[in-house]
Every structure is written in structure tokens, then in C-alpha cells.
Tab-separated table of C-alpha atoms in Angstrom:
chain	number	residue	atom	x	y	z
A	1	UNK	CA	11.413	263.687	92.342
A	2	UNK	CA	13.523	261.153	94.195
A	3	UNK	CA	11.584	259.571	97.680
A	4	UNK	CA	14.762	258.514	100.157
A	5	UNK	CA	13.123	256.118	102.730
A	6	UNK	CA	14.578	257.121	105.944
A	7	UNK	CA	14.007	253.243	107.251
A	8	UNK	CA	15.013	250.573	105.680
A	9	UNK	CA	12.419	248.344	107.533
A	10	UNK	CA	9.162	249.419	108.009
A	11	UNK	CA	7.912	247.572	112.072
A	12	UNK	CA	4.293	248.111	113.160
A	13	UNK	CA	5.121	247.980	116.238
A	14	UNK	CA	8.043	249.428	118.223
A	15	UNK	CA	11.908	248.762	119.166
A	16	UNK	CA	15.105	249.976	120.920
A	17	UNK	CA	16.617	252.163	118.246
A	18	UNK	CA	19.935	254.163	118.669
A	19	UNK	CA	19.848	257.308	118.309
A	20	UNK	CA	22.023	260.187	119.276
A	21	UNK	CA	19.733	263.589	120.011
A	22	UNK	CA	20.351	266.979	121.426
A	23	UNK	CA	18.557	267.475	124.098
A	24	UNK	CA	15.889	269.507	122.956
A	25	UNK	CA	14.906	267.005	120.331
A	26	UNK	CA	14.906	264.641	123.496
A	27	UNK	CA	12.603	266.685	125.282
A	28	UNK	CA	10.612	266.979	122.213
A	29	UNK	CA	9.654	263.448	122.059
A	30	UNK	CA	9.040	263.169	126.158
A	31	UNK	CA	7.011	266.139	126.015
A	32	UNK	CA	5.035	264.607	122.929
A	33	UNK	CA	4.247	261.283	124.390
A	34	UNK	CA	3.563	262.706	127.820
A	35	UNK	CA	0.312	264.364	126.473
A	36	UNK	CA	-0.943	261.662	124.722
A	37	UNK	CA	-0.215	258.102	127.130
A	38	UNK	CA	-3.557	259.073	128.702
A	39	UNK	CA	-6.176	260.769	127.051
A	40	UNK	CA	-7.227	264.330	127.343
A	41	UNK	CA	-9.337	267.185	126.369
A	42	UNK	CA	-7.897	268.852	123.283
A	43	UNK	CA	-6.391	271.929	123.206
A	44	UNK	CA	-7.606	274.719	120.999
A	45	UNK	CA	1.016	280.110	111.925
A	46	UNK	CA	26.921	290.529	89.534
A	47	UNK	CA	28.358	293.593	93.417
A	48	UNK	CA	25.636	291.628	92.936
A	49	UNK	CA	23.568	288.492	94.265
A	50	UNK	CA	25.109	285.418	92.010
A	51	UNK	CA	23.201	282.290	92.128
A	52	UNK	CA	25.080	279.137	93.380
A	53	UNK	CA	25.108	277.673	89.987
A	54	UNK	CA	27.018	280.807	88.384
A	55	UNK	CA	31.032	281.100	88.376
A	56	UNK	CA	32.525	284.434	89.192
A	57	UNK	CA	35.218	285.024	86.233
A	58	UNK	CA	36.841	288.367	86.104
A	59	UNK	CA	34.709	289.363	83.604
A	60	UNK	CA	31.350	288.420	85.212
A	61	UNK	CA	30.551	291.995	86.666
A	62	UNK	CA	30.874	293.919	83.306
A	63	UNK	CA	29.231	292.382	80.680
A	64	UNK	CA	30.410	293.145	76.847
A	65	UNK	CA	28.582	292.749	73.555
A	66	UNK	CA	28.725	291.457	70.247
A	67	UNK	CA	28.137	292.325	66.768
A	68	UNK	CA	27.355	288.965	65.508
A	69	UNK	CA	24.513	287.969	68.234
A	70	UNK	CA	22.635	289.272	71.253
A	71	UNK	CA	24.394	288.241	74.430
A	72	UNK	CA	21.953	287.280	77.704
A	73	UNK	CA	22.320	288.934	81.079
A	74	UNK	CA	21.136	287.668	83.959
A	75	UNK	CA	19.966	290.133	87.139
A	76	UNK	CA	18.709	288.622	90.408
A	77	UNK	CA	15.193	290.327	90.980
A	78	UNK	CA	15.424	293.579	93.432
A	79	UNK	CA	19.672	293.586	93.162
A	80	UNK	CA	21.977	295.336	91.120
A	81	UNK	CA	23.194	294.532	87.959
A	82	UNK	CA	26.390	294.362	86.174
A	83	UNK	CA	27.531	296.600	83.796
A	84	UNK	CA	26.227	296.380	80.695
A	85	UNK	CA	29.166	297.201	78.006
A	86	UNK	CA	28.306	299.144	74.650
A	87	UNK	CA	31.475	297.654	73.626
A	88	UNK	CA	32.764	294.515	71.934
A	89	UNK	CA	35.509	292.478	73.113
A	90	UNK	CA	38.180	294.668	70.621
A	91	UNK	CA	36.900	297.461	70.920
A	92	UNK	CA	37.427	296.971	74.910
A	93	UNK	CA	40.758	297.356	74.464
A	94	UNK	CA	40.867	299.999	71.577
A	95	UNK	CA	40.869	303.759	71.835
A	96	UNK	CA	37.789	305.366	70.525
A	97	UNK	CA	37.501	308.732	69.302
A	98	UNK	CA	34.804	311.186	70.202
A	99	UNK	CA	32.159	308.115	71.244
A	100	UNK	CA	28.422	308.855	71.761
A	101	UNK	CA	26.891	305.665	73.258
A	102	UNK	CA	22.618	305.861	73.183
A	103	UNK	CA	20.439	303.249	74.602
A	104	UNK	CA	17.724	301.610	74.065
A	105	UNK	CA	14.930	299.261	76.479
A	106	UNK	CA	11.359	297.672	76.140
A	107	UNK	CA	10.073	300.926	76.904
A	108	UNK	CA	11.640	303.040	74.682
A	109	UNK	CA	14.972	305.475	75.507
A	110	UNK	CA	16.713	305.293	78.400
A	111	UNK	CA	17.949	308.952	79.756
A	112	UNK	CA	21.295	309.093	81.960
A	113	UNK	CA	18.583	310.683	84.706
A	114	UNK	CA	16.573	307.600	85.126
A	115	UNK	CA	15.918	306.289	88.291
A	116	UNK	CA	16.274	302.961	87.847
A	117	UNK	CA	18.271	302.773	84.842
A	118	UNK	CA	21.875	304.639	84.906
A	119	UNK	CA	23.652	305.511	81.529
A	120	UNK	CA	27.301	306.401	82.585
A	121	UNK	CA	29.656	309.007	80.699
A	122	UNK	CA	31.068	305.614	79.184
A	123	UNK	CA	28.378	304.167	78.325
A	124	UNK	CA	27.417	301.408	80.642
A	125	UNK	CA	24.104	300.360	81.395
A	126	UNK	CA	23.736	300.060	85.072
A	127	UNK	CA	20.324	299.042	86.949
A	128	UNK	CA	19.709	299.777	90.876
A	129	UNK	CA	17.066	297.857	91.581
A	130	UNK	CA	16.090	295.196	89.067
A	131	UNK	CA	12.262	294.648	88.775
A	132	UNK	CA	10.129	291.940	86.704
A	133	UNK	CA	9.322	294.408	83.817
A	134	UNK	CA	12.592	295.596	83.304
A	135	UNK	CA	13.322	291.978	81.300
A	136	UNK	CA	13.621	292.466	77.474
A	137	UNK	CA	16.239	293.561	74.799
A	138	UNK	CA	18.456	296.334	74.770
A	139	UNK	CA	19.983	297.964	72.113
A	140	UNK	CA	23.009	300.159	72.228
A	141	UNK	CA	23.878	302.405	69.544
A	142	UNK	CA	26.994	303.414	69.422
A	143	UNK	CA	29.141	306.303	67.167
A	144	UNK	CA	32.662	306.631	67.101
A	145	UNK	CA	36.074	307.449	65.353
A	146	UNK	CA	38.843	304.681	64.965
A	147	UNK	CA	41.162	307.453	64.726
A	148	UNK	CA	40.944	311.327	64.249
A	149	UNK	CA	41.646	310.965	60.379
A	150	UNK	CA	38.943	308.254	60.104
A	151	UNK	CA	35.421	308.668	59.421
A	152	UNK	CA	32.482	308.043	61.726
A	153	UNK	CA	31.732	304.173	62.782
A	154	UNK	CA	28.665	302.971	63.814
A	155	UNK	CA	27.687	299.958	65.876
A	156	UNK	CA	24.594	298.489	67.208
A	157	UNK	CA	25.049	296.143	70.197
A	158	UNK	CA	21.813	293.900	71.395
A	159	UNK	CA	21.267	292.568	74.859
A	160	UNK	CA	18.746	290.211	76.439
A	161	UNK	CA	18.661	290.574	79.852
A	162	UNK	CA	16.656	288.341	82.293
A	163	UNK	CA	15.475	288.781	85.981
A	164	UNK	CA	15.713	285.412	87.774
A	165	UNK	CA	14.871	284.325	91.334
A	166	UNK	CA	16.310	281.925	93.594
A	167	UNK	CA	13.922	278.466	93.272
A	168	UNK	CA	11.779	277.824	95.971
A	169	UNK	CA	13.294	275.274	98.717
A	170	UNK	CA	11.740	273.095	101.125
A	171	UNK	CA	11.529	269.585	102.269
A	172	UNK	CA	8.239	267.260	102.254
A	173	UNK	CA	7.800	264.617	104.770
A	174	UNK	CA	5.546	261.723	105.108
A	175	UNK	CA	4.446	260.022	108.333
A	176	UNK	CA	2.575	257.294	109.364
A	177	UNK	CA	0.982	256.781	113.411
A	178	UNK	CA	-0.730	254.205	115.279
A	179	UNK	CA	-3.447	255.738	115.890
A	180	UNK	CA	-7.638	256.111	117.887
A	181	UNK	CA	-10.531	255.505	116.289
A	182	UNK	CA	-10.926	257.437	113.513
A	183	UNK	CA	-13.662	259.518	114.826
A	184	UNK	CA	-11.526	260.229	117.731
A	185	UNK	CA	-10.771	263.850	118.731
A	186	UNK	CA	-7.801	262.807	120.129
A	187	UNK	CA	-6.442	262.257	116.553
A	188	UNK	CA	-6.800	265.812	115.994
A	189	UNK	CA	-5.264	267.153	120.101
A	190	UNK	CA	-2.749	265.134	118.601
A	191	UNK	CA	-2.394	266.510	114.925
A	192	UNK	CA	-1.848	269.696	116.314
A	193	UNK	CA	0.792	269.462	119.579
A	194	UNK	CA	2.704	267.347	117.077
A	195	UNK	CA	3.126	270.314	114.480
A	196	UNK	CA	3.817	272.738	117.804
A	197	UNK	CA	7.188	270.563	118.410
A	198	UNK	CA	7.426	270.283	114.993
A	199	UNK	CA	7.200	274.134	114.712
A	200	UNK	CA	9.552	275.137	117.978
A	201	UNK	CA	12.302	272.203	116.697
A	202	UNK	CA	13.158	274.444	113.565
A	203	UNK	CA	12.293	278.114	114.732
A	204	UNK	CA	15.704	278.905	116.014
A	205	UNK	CA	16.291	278.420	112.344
A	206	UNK	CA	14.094	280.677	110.618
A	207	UNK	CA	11.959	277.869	108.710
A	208	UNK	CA	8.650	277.058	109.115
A	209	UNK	CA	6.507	273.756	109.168
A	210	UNK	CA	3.411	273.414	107.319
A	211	UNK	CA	0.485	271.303	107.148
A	212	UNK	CA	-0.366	269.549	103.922
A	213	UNK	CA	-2.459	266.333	104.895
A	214	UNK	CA	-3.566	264.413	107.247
A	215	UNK	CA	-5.729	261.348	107.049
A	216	UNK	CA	-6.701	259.246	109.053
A	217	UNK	CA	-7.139	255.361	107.706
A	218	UNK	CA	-8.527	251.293	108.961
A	219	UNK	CA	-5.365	249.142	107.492
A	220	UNK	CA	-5.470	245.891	107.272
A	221	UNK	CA	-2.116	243.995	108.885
A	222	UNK	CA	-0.322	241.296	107.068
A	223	UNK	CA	-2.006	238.297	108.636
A	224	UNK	CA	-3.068	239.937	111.525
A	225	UNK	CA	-5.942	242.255	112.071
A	226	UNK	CA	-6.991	245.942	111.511
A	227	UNK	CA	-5.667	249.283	112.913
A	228	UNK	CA	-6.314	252.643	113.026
A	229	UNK	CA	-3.111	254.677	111.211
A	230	UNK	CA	-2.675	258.511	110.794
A	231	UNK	CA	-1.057	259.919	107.195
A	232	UNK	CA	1.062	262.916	107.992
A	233	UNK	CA	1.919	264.879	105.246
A	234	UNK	CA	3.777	268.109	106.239
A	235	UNK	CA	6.850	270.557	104.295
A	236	UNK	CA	9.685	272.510	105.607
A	237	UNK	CA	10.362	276.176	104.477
A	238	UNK	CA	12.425	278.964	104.943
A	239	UNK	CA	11.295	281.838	106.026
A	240	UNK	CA	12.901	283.701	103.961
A	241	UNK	CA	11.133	286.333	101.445
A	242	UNK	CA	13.224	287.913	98.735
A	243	UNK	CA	11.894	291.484	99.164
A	244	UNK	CA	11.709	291.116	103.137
A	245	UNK	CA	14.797	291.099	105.517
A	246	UNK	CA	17.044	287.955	105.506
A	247	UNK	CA	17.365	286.562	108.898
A	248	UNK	CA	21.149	286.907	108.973
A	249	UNK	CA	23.850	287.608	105.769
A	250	UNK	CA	26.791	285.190	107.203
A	251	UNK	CA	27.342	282.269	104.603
A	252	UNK	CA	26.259	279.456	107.163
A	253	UNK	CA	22.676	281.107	107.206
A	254	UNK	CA	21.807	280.329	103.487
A	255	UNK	CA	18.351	278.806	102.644
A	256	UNK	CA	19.460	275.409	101.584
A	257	UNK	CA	21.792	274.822	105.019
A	258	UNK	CA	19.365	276.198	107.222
A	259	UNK	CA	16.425	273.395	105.350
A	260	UNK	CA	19.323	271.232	105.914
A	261	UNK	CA	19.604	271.503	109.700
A	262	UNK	CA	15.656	271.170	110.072
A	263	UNK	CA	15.826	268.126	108.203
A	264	UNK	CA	18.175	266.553	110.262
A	265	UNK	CA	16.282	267.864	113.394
A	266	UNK	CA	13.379	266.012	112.172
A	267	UNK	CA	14.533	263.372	111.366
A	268	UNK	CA	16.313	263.114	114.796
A	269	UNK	CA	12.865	263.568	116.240
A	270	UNK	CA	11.116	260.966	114.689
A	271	UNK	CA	14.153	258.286	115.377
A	272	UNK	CA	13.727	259.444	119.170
A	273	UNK	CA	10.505	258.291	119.226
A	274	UNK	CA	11.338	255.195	118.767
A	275	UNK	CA	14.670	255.046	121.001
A	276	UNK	CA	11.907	256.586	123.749
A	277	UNK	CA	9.500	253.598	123.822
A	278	UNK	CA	11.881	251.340	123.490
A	279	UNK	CA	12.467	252.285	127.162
A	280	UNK	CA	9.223	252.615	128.386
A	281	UNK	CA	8.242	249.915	130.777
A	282	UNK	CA	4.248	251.270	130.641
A	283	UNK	CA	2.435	250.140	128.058
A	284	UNK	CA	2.413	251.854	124.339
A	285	UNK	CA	0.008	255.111	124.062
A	286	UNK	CA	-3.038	254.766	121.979
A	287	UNK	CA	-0.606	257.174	119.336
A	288	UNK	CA	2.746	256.396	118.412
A	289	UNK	CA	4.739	256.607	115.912
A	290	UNK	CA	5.650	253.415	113.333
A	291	UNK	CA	8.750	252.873	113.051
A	292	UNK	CA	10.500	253.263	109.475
A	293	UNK	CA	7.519	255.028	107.900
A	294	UNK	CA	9.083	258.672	107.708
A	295	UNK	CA	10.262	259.702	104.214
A	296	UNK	CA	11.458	262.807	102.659
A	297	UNK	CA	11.229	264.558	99.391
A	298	UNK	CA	13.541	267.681	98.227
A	299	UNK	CA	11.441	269.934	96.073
A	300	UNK	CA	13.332	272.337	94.160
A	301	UNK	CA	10.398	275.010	92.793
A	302	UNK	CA	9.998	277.795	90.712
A	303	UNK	CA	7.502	280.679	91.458
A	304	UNK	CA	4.887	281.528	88.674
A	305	UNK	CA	5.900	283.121	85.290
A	306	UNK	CA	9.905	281.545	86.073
A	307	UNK	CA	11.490	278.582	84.826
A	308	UNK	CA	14.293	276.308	84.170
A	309	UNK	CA	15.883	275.507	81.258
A	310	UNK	CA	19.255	274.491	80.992
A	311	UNK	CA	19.132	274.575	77.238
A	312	UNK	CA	18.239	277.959	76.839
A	313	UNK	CA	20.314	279.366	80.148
A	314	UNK	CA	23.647	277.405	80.314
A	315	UNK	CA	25.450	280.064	82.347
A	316	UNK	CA	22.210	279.873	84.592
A	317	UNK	CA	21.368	276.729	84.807
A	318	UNK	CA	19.753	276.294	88.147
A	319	UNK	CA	18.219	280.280	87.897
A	320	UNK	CA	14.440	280.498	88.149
A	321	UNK	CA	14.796	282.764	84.824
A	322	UNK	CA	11.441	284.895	83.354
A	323	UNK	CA	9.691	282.831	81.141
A	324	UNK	CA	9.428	285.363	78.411
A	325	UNK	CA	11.443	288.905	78.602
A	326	UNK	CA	9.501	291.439	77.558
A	327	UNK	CA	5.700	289.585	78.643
A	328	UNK	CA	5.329	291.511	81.738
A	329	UNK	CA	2.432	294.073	81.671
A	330	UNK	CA	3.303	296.601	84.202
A	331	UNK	CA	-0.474	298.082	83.981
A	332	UNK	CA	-2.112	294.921	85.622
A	333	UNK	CA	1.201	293.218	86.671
A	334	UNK	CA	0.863	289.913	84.649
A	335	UNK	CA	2.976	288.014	82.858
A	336	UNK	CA	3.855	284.449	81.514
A	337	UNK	CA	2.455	281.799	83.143
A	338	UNK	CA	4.161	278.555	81.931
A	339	UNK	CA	7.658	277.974	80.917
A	340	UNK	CA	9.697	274.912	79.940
A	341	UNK	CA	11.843	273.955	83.012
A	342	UNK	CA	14.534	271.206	83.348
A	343	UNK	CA	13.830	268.527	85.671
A	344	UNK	CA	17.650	267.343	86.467
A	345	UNK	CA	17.121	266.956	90.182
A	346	UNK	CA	14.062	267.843	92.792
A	347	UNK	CA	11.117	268.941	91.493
A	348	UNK	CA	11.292	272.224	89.165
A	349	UNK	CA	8.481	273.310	87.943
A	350	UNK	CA	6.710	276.513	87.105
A	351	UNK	CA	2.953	276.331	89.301
């Protein structure tokens, strides 16, 4: 995980900082000093997903075999998959005689009728709505004539095919106040009309701030004396859940621009808070802000049994793939719980 300080100077105190806000961040930071410069009693939440990683080719969608290895499939969890070929590449382009095409899954034959599994008259393996313990190998078995004189061929065509989820986003923060007494309950009024603003600044884009620490601690100034700091630790989320409703389907409302536009709201926040008492010509409030003390982490996470592994998935490299196809126990719905996962960038880890 890479830690990008978001000041290059960290000041106890406060200064004049410029800093261009909307105005809602603006109000943001008024509103959030206003309740705290005098004290008060506190107050008491492939047609077919592709990942971003994976290049649509022409032959992306419809997926053929081969006779010398078993080729991997990837199918985003709850979507549609591509069509599964009981062909090779020649053979793709060759006339067949009379072909009978039968396949075979992790749970034994799979019937044209199936639900969630569709055979067509050609052969292709289609599924509607991918699930977890649909992973495994497939085997097509497939009988045919070269030409009308020629005898009966047979092939047999394996598949692996993987579900995979989109990684878990969100941002982690760090912050650091000037702060009351320890014991104060104003540390806490303030704990939580900070996370409101914090909250309200990123609803509008359907993520979600969180909670993860906060401490309270004496700290001992470089020749100077002690104060009373707060340690904020809080993340930024989407909303989003893959089996719920996205909030909209327009390219501009992805996961990863949406955490984008938070962060900069934040950010904008905390660098108002400074530009704010820089003006003030009261004296500070018990709780402020220190300047240069916010810093940011991008965590890039996989949800349990899913992994990583650029190695093993080159055409999916940044795919939260199934550990282990296959694993997946529909009777008590477990499966593998560690996986190897690549650690390029962020944080990727199966937890």
C-alpha cells in the first residue's frame, strides 16, 4: 500500500491556505466550526459485464476450445456469459457433418432444458445468470463427420471457467485534531457532527463514510509543551452492491470515479479548514484541525474465497477470480478461503 501525504508540511498550529471550494464544501467547514467555537451539549448509518482490465477482441464473446489444453473462461458473478464453443479454432471454420455436441459440468450433464445452463442446437454453452458454484471444468464431447464418405470423429474439448467479482474499492483517510481534554465529551459531539458533513459531502454520490478509529492522545510538542490531539481514522465506499441496483448505468457513474469525486471532496474539506481560520479574527476553537496531517490510502480488496493472481489469470489480471473452481459446497455455501493474490498496486488481498 502506498500512503500519499496530502501536506507536505505538517503546522500545529494554523495558516492562510488557498483553496478553491464549492460552496457546499464551504459551508461544510462554517457549519463545522460554528458548533464547536463554544462548547455545547452533545447531540445524540462477455453481452456481458467485462472488467476494466479485459480487452474486447472480436472474439471475446464466443469462446473456442482446444485439443491440446483446457482454455479458462472468465464470467462476472450474477451476468451472462459468453459462448462457450465445442469447437476448435479449424474446425470453426470447417463444415461438419451430422455433429452431436454433449456437455459436461461439476455436477454432472448438462440438459438443453436447464435453467441456468443453455445447450444450443450448435452446441454452445451459454449461462444466464452465473453463480459461485457454477465454477469448475467443462467437458464437451463432441461427434462428427469430416465429410459424408468419412467415418465418425470424436473430440473432447475441456474448459475452466471462473466467476470473478469486481475488487472492493474505497479510500482510507487519516486525521489528526487539536483537541479537549481527553475525557472531554466534547471530543465525542465532535467525532460525530464531523462524520455527518463527512457523510452529506459524498451522498449525492452514492458512497458512504465509515468509522474505523478514533483516539484520542497527550503529545508532546517539539520543544514546547503537551496537547491534547484526536486520531481520525475513517474509509470511503461505494454504495454499490453487486446483486442490488446500481445507482445509475451511464459510464461517469462507475465505482472508481464516483470514490474519486469523494476524495477530492474531502480533501477540499479538510484544506477549507484551514483557508477558514486563517480568516477568523476570534480566537482558535478548542478543536481544529492540524494542518498537513490528512493522508490517504487506496485499498484495492478482494471479498472472501477471491483472489488475484496475475500469474495464473493474465487475461484477468485485475479480476477478483474464485480461489479454487470447483470448492464451492452449494449444501452449506462455503468455499475457499485463502488464495494467492498479486499485490501490484493498492492493497489486494483475500480477508
Amino acid at each position: 500500500m502506498e500512503a500519499s501525504a496530502l501536506g507536505r508540511r505538517r503546522r500545529r498550529g494554523w495558516r492562510r491556505a488557498p483553496a478553491a471550494g464549492s460552496p457546499l464544501t464551504r459551508a461544510a467547514v462554517v457549519l463545522l466550526l460554528s458548533a464547536f467555537v463554544a462548547r455545547a451539549t452533545p447531540s445524540v448509518g462477455y453481452l456481458i459485464r467485462l472488467p476494466r482490465s479485459f480487452h474486447l477482441t472480436q472474439d471475446t464473446v464466443k469462446i473456442v476450445g482446444s485439443s491440446n489444453f483446457p482454455v479458462k473462461v472468465y464470467v462476472m458473478l450474477h451476468q451472462k456469459s459468453p459462448h462457450v464453443l465445442c469447437v476448435t479454432p479449424r474446425l470453426r471454420n470447417s463444415e461438419m457433418i451430422d455433429p452431436s455436441f454433449q456437455w459436461h459440468g461439476p455436477r454432472g450433464k448438462i440438459i438443453s432444458e436447464n435453467s441456468t445452463a443453455q445447450v444450443t442446437s450448435t452446441g454452445s454453452l451459454i449461462f444466464q445468470n452465473f453463480e459461485e458454484g457454477m465454477s469448475g471444468v467443462y467437458t464437451c464431447f463432441l461427434e462428427y463427420k469430416p465429410t459424408v464418405e468419412e467415418i465418425v470423429k470424436n473430440l473432447q474439448l475441456k474448459y475452466v471457467i471462473y466467476a470473478y467479482r469486481e475488487p472492493h474499492y474505497y479510500y482510507q483517510f487519516t486525521a489528526r485534531y487539536h483537541a479537549a481534554p481527553c475525557n472531554s465529551i466534547y471530543n465525542i459531539s465532535f467525532e460525530k457532527k464531523l462524520l455527518q458533513i463527512l457523510s452529506k459531502l459524498v451522498l449525492d454520490l452514492s458512497c458512504e463514510v465509515s468509522l474505523l478509529k478514533s483516539e484520542c492522545h497527550r503529545v508532546k510538542m517539539q520543544r514546547a509543551g503537551l496537547q491534547n490531539e484526536l486520531f481520525f481514522t475513517f474509509s470511503v465506499s461505494s454504495l454499490d452492491t453487486e446483486k442490488g441496483p446500481k445507482p445509475c448505468t451511464d459510464h461517469s457513474c462507475e465505482s472508481s470515479k464516483r470514490l474519486s469525486k469523494a476524495k477530492n471532496l474531502i480533501e477540499r474539506f479538510f484544506n477549507q479548514q484551514i483557508e477558514v481560520l486563517g480568516r477568523r479574527a476570534e480566537p482558535l476553537p478548542e478543536i481544529y484541525y492540524i494542518e498537513g496531517t490528512l493522508q490517504m490510502v487506496w485499498i484495492n480488496r478482494c471479498f472472501p474465497g477471491y483472489g488475484m493472481n496475475t500469474l495464473k489469470h493474465p487475461k484477468c489480471p485485475e479480476c477478483c477470480v474464485i480461489c479454487s473452481p470447483g470448492s464451492y459446497n452449494p449444501r452449506d455455501g462455503t468455499h475457499c478461503l485463502q488464495c494467492n493474490s498479486s499485490l501490484a498496486f493498492g492493497a489486494k488481498a483475500c480477508v
